[in-house]
Amino acid sequence: MKVAILTIGNELTSGRTQDTNTSFIARTCHLRNWPVTATLSVGDDEEAIKRALSYAMAGADAVIVTGGLGPTADDITTAAIARAFNLSLHTDETVLAKMKEIFARFHLPWTENNAKQALFPEGATVITNPTGTAPGFALKRDSRMIVVIPGVPREINRMLPEGVIPLLQRTFPEKAAHVITRTIKTFGLSEAAVDEKVADIDFAGAGIGIGFYPNFPENHIVLTARDETESAALEKLDRVTAEVLQRLPRHQIFAYDEDTLAGIIARALTEKGLTLAVAESCTGGLITDRITDVPGSSIYLERGFVTYSDRSKTELLGVPEQIIRTHGAVSEETARLMAEGARAKSGTNLGLATTGIAGPGGGSENKPVGTVYIALADGEHTMCRHYAFRWDRRRNKIIATQAALMMLKAYLAGEETNG
Ligand code: ATP
Ligand code: MG
């Protein structure tokens, strides 16, 4: 089934809002092997909506439209689409009653313009909106289907998988109905590197789709298998996944599917009963932020120090002034003592520390911008790694955070060698 995507809203054509709906819908279609023939954006303008709709319909079986379903006068999508097909509008009494009930429940004053959101073109099928007031609708025209949903990303996050996709599957049934995906999450592997390594695998022959999704600083490889039965799709997916994994460096793969780096670290620390303290200089608290993203992190995270100044490294972590003066705040010696100090001062099993030059200033010939030292102390050994990142300030901080978490993850998995 071919799909076209049409997003509507003046906020999009003026550049005030980034069109994340298009990428979300396009990714979803791509994973199902539904080719997207066009992605279009127009303002809240009837003529523009009609023109775009006719272009979109010329090349696709289904057109997914977002935006302009709200109660205000500038939201004209429903009326424009009805007029494009010469359809009258009618009020759906069930939708109207439900909307009034929601307003009453949340003690919101009802205004008549809200009734607009219960207006649908004749013959439309209503698509419920579990997290907002404006429902969507679908219209069948000859062999084509037009699906219209609100513009609010949070609302379509649920409406797309729960309402739209099942409706399209029912409307355009396919033989190979079972689609299974697997996400391989990597760090430090570029798209070009992955491409080259897996070039000899015959994905098309095996009936597998492969996609590459950069999600800075991570790169996700998504494999999609489709077959007539779920077990056949799964068998195929497992076989090709194994082939892909064989070709990729093991230490650069850290998670699959819904797993996250911080989540895996959380599981390992909890299982081993280990506690952690973090001392951050160039990462400015980002490591502690990632770790505390996981619910229940208080079990293993004792504390995080943001020791940005030399004085704080000495006062809070006990790094001798002499060391900082001799080797510099950004040095292997300082990083090691920061990790050991964080651990000792906090009474934890592990201490993790970063120190580096995020840029754009502060670099030198010996220690250019992007120089980062990351150390991990466990009381017996302290390991330290040197990195040379080459991004801007913000991304250097993010990538250093990821590298520190990768080091911790590898240590917990028994993969990190002492150095
Ligand atoms: P509502 O019932 O909430 O008014 P709506 O269908 O009228 O929904 P819009 O008014 O067009 O939707 O947009 C609602 C919000 O969603 C706005 O904050 C808008 O910036 C955002 N939004 C709209 N379209 C997109 C898009 N394509 N990508 C990302 N955000 C969007
Ligand atoms: Mg709008």
mmCIF file with all atom_site columns, C-alpha atoms in Angstrom, residues 226-412:
data_model
loop_
_atom_site.group_PDB
_atom_site.id
_atom_site.type_symbol
_atom_site.label_atom_id
_atom_site.label_alt_id
_atom_site.label_comp_id
_atom_site.label_asym_id
_atom_site.label_entity_id
_atom_site.label_seq_id
_atom_site.pdbx_PDB_ins_code
_atom_site.Cartn_x
_atom_site.Cartn_y
_atom_site.Cartn_z
_atom_site.occupancy
_atom_site.B_iso_or_equiv
_atom_site.pdbx_formal_charge
_atom_site.auth_seq_id
_atom_site.auth_comp_id
_atom_site.auth_asym_id
_atom_site.auth_atom_id
_atom_site.pdbx_PDB_model_num
ATOM 1   C CA . ARG A 1 226 ? 7.375  -9.814  6.930  1.00 0.00 ? 226 ARG A CA 1
ATOM 2   C CA . ASP A 1 227 ? 5.838  -13.177 6.214  1.00 0.00 ? 227 ASP A CA 1
ATOM 3   C CA . GLU A 1 228 ? 2.548  -14.999 6.126  1.00 0.00 ? 228 GLU A CA 1
ATOM 4   C CA . THR A 1 229 ? 2.966  -16.381 9.623  1.00 0.00 ? 229 THR A CA 1
ATOM 5   C CA . GLU A 1 230 ? 4.527  -14.833 12.668 1.00 0.00 ? 230 GLU A CA 1
ATOM 6   C CA . SER A 1 231 ? 6.851  -17.770 13.234 1.00 0.00 ? 231 SER A CA 1
ATOM 7   C CA . ALA A 1 232 ? 8.173  -17.594 9.659  1.00 0.00 ? 232 ALA A CA 1
ATOM 8   C CA . ALA A 1 233 ? 8.824  -13.853 10.020 1.00 0.00 ? 233 ALA A CA 1
ATOM 9   C CA . LEU A 1 234 ? 10.556 -14.387 13.361 1.00 0.00 ? 234 LEU A CA 1
ATOM 10  C CA . GLU A 1 235 ? 12.711 -17.213 12.032 1.00 0.00 ? 235 GLU A CA 1
ATOM 11  C CA . LYS A 1 236 ? 13.837 -15.030 9.131  1.00 0.00 ? 236 LYS A CA 1
ATOM 12  C CA . LEU A 1 237 ? 14.473 -12.067 11.412 1.00 0.00 ? 237 LEU A CA 1
ATOM 13  C CA . ASP A 1 238 ? 16.587 -14.136 13.832 1.00 0.00 ? 238 ASP A CA 1
ATOM 14  C CA . ARG A 1 239 ? 18.654 -15.561 10.995 1.00 0.00 ? 239 ARG A CA 1
ATOM 15  C CA . VAL A 1 240 ? 19.435 -12.206 9.399  1.00 0.00 ? 240 VAL A CA 1
ATOM 16  C CA . THR A 1 241 ? 19.969 -10.508 12.785 1.00 0.00 ? 241 THR A CA 1
ATOM 17  C CA . ALA A 1 242 ? 22.652 -13.109 13.566 1.00 0.00 ? 242 ALA A CA 1
ATOM 18  C CA . GLU A 1 243 ? 24.327 -12.409 10.215 1.00 0.00 ? 243 GLU A CA 1
ATOM 19  C CA . VAL A 1 244 ? 24.322 -8.671  10.864 1.00 0.00 ? 244 VAL A CA 1
ATOM 20  C CA . LEU A 1 245 ? 25.667 -9.056  14.404 1.00 0.00 ? 245 LEU A CA 1
ATOM 21  C CA . GLN A 1 246 ? 28.516 -11.247 13.161 1.00 0.00 ? 246 GLN A CA 1
ATOM 22  C CA . ARG A 1 247 ? 29.770 -8.328  11.077 1.00 0.00 ? 247 ARG A CA 1
ATOM 23  C CA . LEU A 1 248 ? 29.535 -5.572  13.665 1.00 0.00 ? 248 LEU A CA 1
ATOM 24  C CA . PRO A 1 249 ? 32.045 -4.929  16.487 1.00 0.00 ? 249 PRO A CA 1
ATOM 25  C CA . ARG A 1 250 ? 30.461 -6.346  19.613 1.00 0.00 ? 250 ARG A CA 1
ATOM 26  C CA . HIS A 1 251 ? 31.533 -3.514  21.929 1.00 0.00 ? 251 HIS A CA 1
ATOM 27  C CA . GLN A 1 252 ? 29.688 -0.975  19.795 1.00 0.00 ? 252 GLN A CA 1
ATOM 28  C CA . ILE A 1 253 ? 26.324 -2.692  20.227 1.00 0.00 ? 253 ILE A CA 1
ATOM 29  C CA . PHE A 1 254 ? 24.701 -1.973  23.544 1.00 0.00 ? 254 PHE A CA 1
ATOM 30  C CA . ALA A 1 255 ? 20.984 -2.740  23.383 1.00 0.00 ? 255 ALA A CA 1
ATOM 31  C CA . TYR A 1 256 ? 18.086 -4.199  21.434 1.00 0.00 ? 256 TYR A CA 1
ATOM 32  C CA . ASP A 1 257 ? 14.535 -3.038  20.818 1.00 0.00 ? 257 ASP A CA 1
ATOM 33  C CA . GLU A 1 258 ? 13.082 -1.127  23.766 1.00 0.00 ? 258 GLU A CA 1
ATOM 34  C CA . ASP A 1 259 ? 16.153 -1.472  26.003 1.00 0.00 ? 259 ASP A CA 1
ATOM 35  C CA . THR A 1 260 ? 18.138 1.682   26.794 1.00 0.00 ? 260 THR A CA 1
ATOM 36  C CA . LEU A 1 261 ? 21.742 2.126   27.911 1.00 0.00 ? 261 LEU A CA 1
ATOM 37  C CA . ALA A 1 262 ? 20.713 3.594   31.276 1.00 0.00 ? 262 ALA A CA 1
ATOM 38  C CA . GLY A 1 263 ? 18.125 0.831   31.688 1.00 0.00 ? 263 GLY A CA 1
ATOM 39  C CA . ILE A 1 264 ? 20.685 -1.928  31.122 1.00 0.00 ? 264 ILE A CA 1
ATOM 40  C CA . ILE A 1 265 ? 23.070 -0.302  33.601 1.00 0.00 ? 265 ILE A CA 1
ATOM 41  C CA . ALA A 1 266 ? 20.203 -0.067  36.097 1.00 0.00 ? 266 ALA A CA 1
ATOM 42  C CA . ARG A 1 267 ? 19.479 -3.795  35.782 1.00 0.00 ? 267 ARG A CA 1
ATOM 43  C CA . ALA A 1 268 ? 23.145 -4.765  36.132 1.00 0.00 ? 268 ALA A CA 1
ATOM 44  C CA . LEU A 1 269 ? 23.771 -2.533  39.183 1.00 0.00 ? 269 LEU A CA 1
ATOM 45  C CA . THR A 1 270 ? 20.608 -3.798  40.861 1.00 0.00 ? 270 THR A CA 1
ATOM 46  C CA . GLU A 1 271 ? 21.371 -7.458  40.152 1.00 0.00 ? 271 GLU A CA 1
ATOM 47  C CA . LYS A 1 272 ? 24.934 -7.128  41.458 1.00 0.00 ? 272 LYS A CA 1
ATOM 48  C CA . GLY A 1 273 ? 23.877 -4.979  44.397 1.00 0.00 ? 273 GLY A CA 1
ATOM 49  C CA . LEU A 1 274 ? 26.442 -2.289  43.541 1.00 0.00 ? 274 LEU A CA 1
ATOM 50  C CA . THR A 1 275 ? 26.236 1.432   44.303 1.00 0.00 ? 275 THR A CA 1
ATOM 51  C CA . LEU A 1 276 ? 27.552 4.315   42.248 1.00 0.00 ? 276 LEU A CA 1
ATOM 52  C CA . ALA A 1 277 ? 28.790 7.883   42.673 1.00 0.00 ? 277 ALA A CA 1
ATOM 53  C CA . VAL A 1 278 ? 29.438 10.131  39.687 1.00 0.00 ? 278 VAL A CA 1
ATOM 54  C CA . ALA A 1 279 ? 31.868 13.068  39.472 1.00 0.00 ? 279 ALA A CA 1
ATOM 55  C CA . GLU A 1 280 ? 31.295 15.192  36.397 1.00 0.00 ? 280 GLU A CA 1
ATOM 56  C CA . SER A 1 281 ? 33.329 18.035  35.033 1.00 0.00 ? 281 SER A CA 1
ATOM 57  C CA . CYS A 1 282 ? 32.811 18.470  31.263 1.00 0.00 ? 282 CYS A CA 1
ATOM 58  C CA . THR A 1 283 ? 29.507 16.544  31.219 1.00 0.00 ? 283 THR A CA 1
ATOM 59  C CA . GLY A 1 284 ? 28.012 19.028  33.702 1.00 0.00 ? 284 GLY A CA 1
ATOM 60  C CA . GLY A 1 285 ? 25.545 16.587  35.276 1.00 0.00 ? 285 GLY A CA 1
ATOM 61  C CA . LEU A 1 286 ? 24.347 14.838  32.112 1.00 0.00 ? 286 LEU A CA 1
ATOM 62  C CA . ILE A 1 287 ? 25.500 11.403  33.309 1.00 0.00 ? 287 ILE A CA 1
ATOM 63  C CA . THR A 1 288 ? 23.552 11.790  36.539 1.00 0.00 ? 288 THR A CA 1
ATOM 64  C CA . ASP A 1 289 ? 20.588 12.991  34.458 1.00 0.00 ? 289 ASP A CA 1
ATOM 65  C CA . ARG A 1 290 ? 20.653 9.896   32.237 1.00 0.00 ? 290 ARG A CA 1
ATOM 66  C CA . ILE A 1 291 ? 21.014 7.565   35.225 1.00 0.00 ? 291 ILE A CA 1
ATOM 67  C CA . THR A 1 292 ? 18.126 9.186   37.084 1.00 0.00 ? 292 THR A CA 1
ATOM 68  C CA . ASP A 1 293 ? 15.902 8.850   33.989 1.00 0.00 ? 293 ASP A CA 1
ATOM 69  C CA . VAL A 1 294 ? 15.358 5.279   35.138 1.00 0.00 ? 294 VAL A CA 1
ATOM 70  C CA . PRO A 1 295 ? 12.675 4.886   37.821 1.00 0.00 ? 295 PRO A CA 1
ATOM 71  C CA . GLY A 1 296 ? 14.086 3.441   41.026 1.00 0.00 ? 296 GLY A CA 1
ATOM 72  C CA . SER A 1 297 ? 17.627 4.700   40.401 1.00 0.00 ? 297 SER A CA 1
ATOM 73  C CA . SER A 1 298 ? 17.921 5.733   44.074 1.00 0.00 ? 298 SER A CA 1
ATOM 74  C CA . ILE A 1 299 ? 18.653 2.067   44.828 1.00 0.00 ? 299 ILE A CA 1
ATOM 75  C CA . TYR A 1 300 ? 22.115 2.288   43.257 1.00 0.00 ? 300 TYR A CA 1
ATOM 76  C CA . LEU A 1 301 ? 22.898 5.956   42.652 1.00 0.00 ? 301 LEU A CA 1
ATOM 77  C CA . GLU A 1 302 ? 24.331 7.462   45.841 1.00 0.00 ? 302 GLU A CA 1
ATOM 78  C CA . ARG A 1 303 ? 25.169 10.928  44.525 1.00 0.00 ? 303 ARG A CA 1
ATOM 79  C CA . GLY A 1 304 ? 26.444 12.982  41.634 1.00 0.00 ? 304 GLY A CA 1
ATOM 80  C CA . PHE A 1 305 ? 29.071 15.718  41.989 1.00 0.00 ? 305 PHE A CA 1
ATOM 81  C CA . VAL A 1 306 ? 29.320 18.453  39.391 1.00 0.00 ? 306 VAL A CA 1
ATOM 82  C CA . THR A 1 307 ? 32.909 19.505  40.047 1.00 0.00 ? 307 THR A CA 1
ATOM 83  C CA . TYR A 1 308 ? 33.534 22.079  37.386 1.00 0.00 ? 308 TYR A CA 1
ATOM 84  C CA . SER A 1 309 ? 36.237 24.171  39.064 1.00 0.00 ? 309 SER A CA 1
ATOM 85  C CA . ASP A 1 310 ? 39.665 23.001  40.134 1.00 0.00 ? 310 ASP A CA 1
ATOM 86  C CA . ARG A 1 311 ? 38.760 24.021  43.690 1.00 0.00 ? 311 ARG A CA 1
ATOM 87  C CA . SER A 1 312 ? 35.695 21.764  43.751 1.00 0.00 ? 312 SER A CA 1
ATOM 88  C CA . LYS A 1 313 ? 37.722 18.815  42.498 1.00 0.00 ? 313 LYS A CA 1
ATOM 89  C CA . THR A 1 314 ? 40.039 19.329  45.444 1.00 0.00 ? 314 THR A CA 1
ATOM 90  C CA . GLU A 1 315 ? 37.428 20.233  48.075 1.00 0.00 ? 315 GLU A CA 1
ATOM 91  C CA . LEU A 1 316 ? 34.751 17.680  47.224 1.00 0.00 ? 316 LEU A CA 1
ATOM 92  C CA . LEU A 1 317 ? 36.741 14.824  45.696 1.00 0.00 ? 317 LEU A CA 1
ATOM 93  C CA . GLY A 1 318 ? 40.127 15.281  47.385 1.00 0.00 ? 318 GLY A CA 1
ATOM 94  C CA . VAL A 1 319 ? 42.125 15.596  44.160 1.00 0.00 ? 319 VAL A CA 1
ATOM 95  C CA . PRO A 1 320 ? 45.451 17.121  45.335 1.00 0.00 ? 320 PRO A CA 1
ATOM 96  C CA . GLU A 1 321 ? 46.036 20.681  44.071 1.00 0.00 ? 321 GLU A CA 1
ATOM 97  C CA . GLN A 1 322 ? 49.525 19.586  43.143 1.00 0.00 ? 322 GLN A CA 1
ATOM 98  C CA . ILE A 1 323 ? 48.198 16.982  40.652 1.00 0.00 ? 323 ILE A CA 1
ATOM 99  C CA . ILE A 1 324 ? 45.940 19.505  38.934 1.00 0.00 ? 324 ILE A CA 1
ATOM 100 C CA . ARG A 1 325 ? 48.763 22.032  38.742 1.00 0.00 ? 325 ARG A CA 1
ATOM 101 C CA . THR A 1 326 ? 51.236 19.514  37.325 1.00 0.00 ? 326 THR A CA 1
ATOM 102 C CA . HIS A 1 327 ? 49.040 17.531  34.936 1.00 0.00 ? 327 HIS A CA 1
ATOM 103 C CA . GLY A 1 328 ? 46.081 19.858  34.394 1.00 0.00 ? 328 GLY A CA 1
ATOM 104 C CA . ALA A 1 329 ? 42.386 19.490  35.266 1.00 0.00 ? 329 ALA A CA 1
ATOM 105 C CA . VAL A 1 330 ? 41.926 17.681  31.966 1.00 0.00 ? 330 VAL A CA 1
ATOM 106 C CA . SER A 1 331 ? 44.307 14.781  32.368 1.00 0.00 ? 331 SER A CA 1
ATOM 107 C CA . GLU A 1 332 ? 44.335 11.082  32.992 1.00 0.00 ? 332 GLU A CA 1
ATOM 108 C CA . GLU A 1 333 ? 45.757 11.648  36.486 1.00 0.00 ? 333 GLU A CA 1
ATOM 109 C CA . THR A 1 334 ? 42.960 14.015  37.487 1.00 0.00 ? 334 THR A CA 1
ATOM 110 C CA . ALA A 1 335 ? 40.231 11.781  35.982 1.00 0.00 ? 335 ALA A CA 1
ATOM 111 C CA . ARG A 1 336 ? 41.490 8.762   37.929 1.00 0.00 ? 336 ARG A CA 1
ATOM 112 C CA . LEU A 1 337 ? 41.664 10.691  41.206 1.00 0.00 ? 337 LEU A CA 1
ATOM 113 C CA . MET A 1 338 ? 38.195 12.143  40.591 1.00 0.00 ? 338 MET A CA 1
ATOM 114 C CA . ALA A 1 339 ? 36.707 8.653   40.172 1.00 0.00 ? 339 ALA A CA 1
ATOM 115 C CA . GLU A 1 340 ? 38.552 7.338   43.220 1.00 0.00 ? 340 GLU A CA 1
ATOM 116 C CA . GLY A 1 341 ? 37.608 10.438  45.230 1.00 0.00 ? 341 GLY A CA 1
ATOM 117 C CA . ALA A 1 342 ? 33.920 10.235  44.288 1.00 0.00 ? 342 ALA A CA 1
ATOM 118 C CA . ARG A 1 343 ? 33.875 6.620   45.390 1.00 0.00 ? 343 ARG A CA 1
ATOM 119 C CA . ALA A 1 344 ? 35.768 7.192   48.652 1.00 0.00 ? 344 ALA A CA 1
ATOM 120 C CA . LYS A 1 345 ? 33.847 10.321  49.687 1.00 0.00 ? 345 LYS A CA 1
ATOM 121 C CA . SER A 1 346 ? 30.491 8.652   48.980 1.00 0.00 ? 346 SER A CA 1
ATOM 122 C CA . GLY A 1 347 ? 31.204 5.195   50.328 1.00 0.00 ? 347 GLY A CA 1
ATOM 123 C CA . THR A 1 348 ? 30.011 3.527   47.111 1.00 0.00 ? 348 THR A CA 1
ATOM 124 C CA . ASN A 1 349 ? 31.284 0.481   45.260 1.00 0.00 ? 349 ASN A CA 1
ATOM 125 C CA . LEU A 1 350 ? 31.947 2.443   42.081 1.00 0.00 ? 350 LEU A CA 1
ATOM 126 C CA . GLY A 1 351 ? 33.068 5.933   41.126 1.00 0.00 ? 351 GLY A CA 1
ATOM 127 C CA . LEU A 1 352 ? 32.657 7.252   37.574 1.00 0.00 ? 352 LEU A CA 1
ATOM 128 C CA . ALA A 1 353 ? 34.283 10.518  36.489 1.00 0.00 ? 353 ALA A CA 1
ATOM 129 C CA . THR A 1 354 ? 34.670 12.752  33.446 1.00 0.00 ? 354 THR A CA 1
ATOM 130 C CA . THR A 1 355 ? 36.963 15.657  32.714 1.00 0.00 ? 355 THR A CA 1
ATOM 131 C CA . GLY A 1 356 ? 37.474 17.248  29.319 1.00 0.00 ? 356 GLY A CA 1
ATOM 132 C CA . ILE A 1 357 ? 37.368 20.243  27.006 1.00 0.00 ? 357 ILE A CA 1
ATOM 133 C CA . ALA A 1 358 ? 33.920 20.634  25.455 1.00 0.00 ? 358 ALA A CA 1
ATOM 134 C CA . GLY A 1 359 ? 34.874 23.717  23.421 1.00 0.00 ? 359 GLY A CA 1
ATOM 135 C CA . PRO A 1 360 ? 34.700 25.927  21.529 1.00 0.00 ? 360 PRO A CA 1
ATOM 136 C CA . GLY A 1 361 ? 37.563 27.566  23.487 1.00 0.00 ? 361 GLY A CA 1
ATOM 137 C CA . GLY A 1 362 ? 40.055 26.102  25.922 1.00 0.00 ? 362 GLY A CA 1
ATOM 138 C CA . GLY A 1 363 ? 41.845 23.773  23.548 1.00 0.00 ? 363 GLY A CA 1
ATOM 139 C CA . SER A 1 364 ? 45.595 23.578  23.039 1.00 0.00 ? 364 SER A CA 1
ATOM 140 C CA . GLU A 1 365 ? 47.876 21.697  20.697 1.00 0.00 ? 365 GLU A CA 1
ATOM 141 C CA . ASN A 1 366 ? 48.399 18.889  23.200 1.00 0.00 ? 366 ASN A CA 1
ATOM 142 C CA . LYS A 1 367 ? 44.805 18.851  24.376 1.00 0.00 ? 367 LYS A CA 1
ATOM 143 C CA . PRO A 1 368 ? 42.532 20.026  21.561 1.00 0.00 ? 368 PRO A CA 1
ATOM 144 C CA . VAL A 1 369 ? 38.818 20.708  21.970 1.00 0.00 ? 369 VAL A CA 1
ATOM 145 C CA . GLY A 1 370 ? 37.049 17.376  22.379 1.00 0.00 ? 370 GLY A CA 1
ATOM 146 C CA . THR A 1 371 ? 39.765 15.846  24.601 1.00 0.00 ? 371 THR A CA 1
ATOM 147 C CA . VAL A 1 372 ? 37.973 13.885  27.329 1.00 0.00 ? 372 VAL A CA 1
ATOM 148 C CA . TYR A 1 373 ? 39.188 11.499  30.020 1.00 0.00 ? 373 TYR A CA 1
ATOM 149 C CA . ILE A 1 374 ? 36.718 9.088   31.578 1.00 0.00 ? 374 ILE A CA 1
ATOM 150 C CA . ALA A 1 375 ? 37.648 7.020   34.622 1.00 0.00 ? 375 ALA A CA 1
ATOM 151 C CA . LEU A 1 376 ? 35.933 4.274   36.571 1.00 0.00 ? 376 LEU A CA 1
ATOM 152 C CA . ALA A 1 377 ? 37.131 3.160   40.016 1.00 0.00 ? 377 ALA A CA 1
ATOM 153 C CA . ASP A 1 378 ? 35.978 0.022   41.840 1.00 0.00 ? 378 ASP A CA 1
ATOM 154 C CA . GLY A 1 379 ? 38.334 0.143   44.819 1.00 0.00 ? 379 GLY A CA 1
ATOM 155 C CA . GLU A 1 380 ? 40.737 -2.383  43.375 1.00 0.00 ? 380 GLU A CA 1
ATOM 156 C CA . HIS A 1 381 ? 41.435 -0.979  39.962 1.00 0.00 ? 381 HIS A CA 1
ATOM 157 C CA . THR A 1 382 ? 40.857 2.326   38.278 1.00 0.00 ? 382 THR A CA 1
ATOM 158 C CA . MET A 1 383 ? 40.481 2.267   34.532 1.00 0.00 ? 383 MET A CA 1
ATOM 159 C CA . CYS A 1 384 ? 40.781 5.381   32.424 1.00 0.00 ? 384 CYS A CA 1
ATOM 160 C CA . ARG A 1 385 ? 40.158 6.069   28.760 1.00 0.00 ? 385 ARG A CA 1
ATOM 161 C CA . HIS A 1 386 ? 41.134 8.990   26.608 1.00 0.00 ? 386 HIS A CA 1
ATOM 162 C CA . TYR A 1 387 ? 38.780 10.213  23.876 1.00 0.00 ? 387 TYR A CA 1
ATOM 163 C CA . ALA A 1 388 ? 39.092 12.799  21.120 1.00 0.00 ? 388 ALA A CA 1
ATOM 164 C CA . PHE A 1 389 ? 35.625 13.961  20.090 1.00 0.00 ? 389 PHE A CA 1
ATOM 165 C CA . ARG A 1 390 ? 35.116 16.359  17.222 1.00 0.00 ? 390 ARG A CA 1
ATOM 166 C CA . TRP A 1 391 ? 31.685 17.890  17.619 1.00 0.00 ? 391 TRP A CA 1
ATOM 167 C CA . ASP A 1 392 ? 30.393 21.200  18.884 1.00 0.00 ? 392 ASP A CA 1
ATOM 168 C CA . ARG A 1 393 ? 30.145 21.933  22.616 1.00 0.00 ? 393 ARG A CA 1
ATOM 169 C CA . ARG A 1 394 ? 26.679 20.472  23.218 1.00 0.00 ? 394 ARG A CA 1
ATOM 170 C CA . ARG A 1 395 ? 27.307 17.312  21.254 1.00 0.00 ? 395 ARG A CA 1
ATOM 171 C CA . ASN A 1 396 ? 30.739 16.802  22.830 1.00 0.00 ? 396 ASN A CA 1
ATOM 172 C CA . LYS A 1 397 ? 28.994 16.804  26.205 1.00 0.00 ? 397 LYS A CA 1
ATOM 173 C CA . ILE A 1 398 ? 26.328 14.351  25.042 1.00 0.00 ? 398 ILE A CA 1
ATOM 174 C CA . ILE A 1 399 ? 28.786 11.995  23.394 1.00 0.00 ? 399 ILE A CA 1
ATOM 175 C CA . ALA A 1 400 ? 31.127 12.048  26.432 1.00 0.00 ? 400 ALA A CA 1
ATOM 176 C CA . THR A 1 401 ? 28.126 11.132  28.579 1.00 0.00 ? 401 THR A CA 1
ATOM 177 C CA . GLN A 1 402 ? 27.329 8.207   26.289 1.00 0.00 ? 402 GLN A CA 1
ATOM 178 C CA . ALA A 1 403 ? 30.970 7.060   26.312 1.00 0.00 ? 403 ALA A CA 1
ATOM 179 C CA . ALA A 1 404 ? 31.018 7.117   30.129 1.00 0.00 ? 404 ALA A CA 1
ATOM 180 C CA . LEU A 1 405 ? 27.820 5.079   30.312 1.00 0.00 ? 405 LEU A CA 1
ATOM 181 C CA . MET A 1 406 ? 29.186 2.633   27.702 1.00 0.00 ? 406 MET A CA 1
ATOM 182 C CA . MET A 1 407 ? 32.304 2.187   29.844 1.00 0.00 ? 407 MET A CA 1
ATOM 183 C CA . LEU A 1 408 ? 30.201 1.493   32.928 1.00 0.00 ? 408 LEU A CA 1
ATOM 184 C CA . LYS A 1 409 ? 27.975 -0.916  31.014 1.00 0.00 ? 409 LYS A CA 1
ATOM 185 C CA . ALA A 1 410 ? 30.994 -2.816  29.644 1.00 0.00 ? 410 ALA A CA 1
ATOM 186 C CA . TYR A 1 411 ? 32.516 -3.020  33.131 1.00 0.00 ? 411 TYR A CA 1
ATOM 187 C CA . LEU A 1 412 ? 29.290 -4.385  34.613 1.00 0.00 ? 412 LEU A CA 1
#
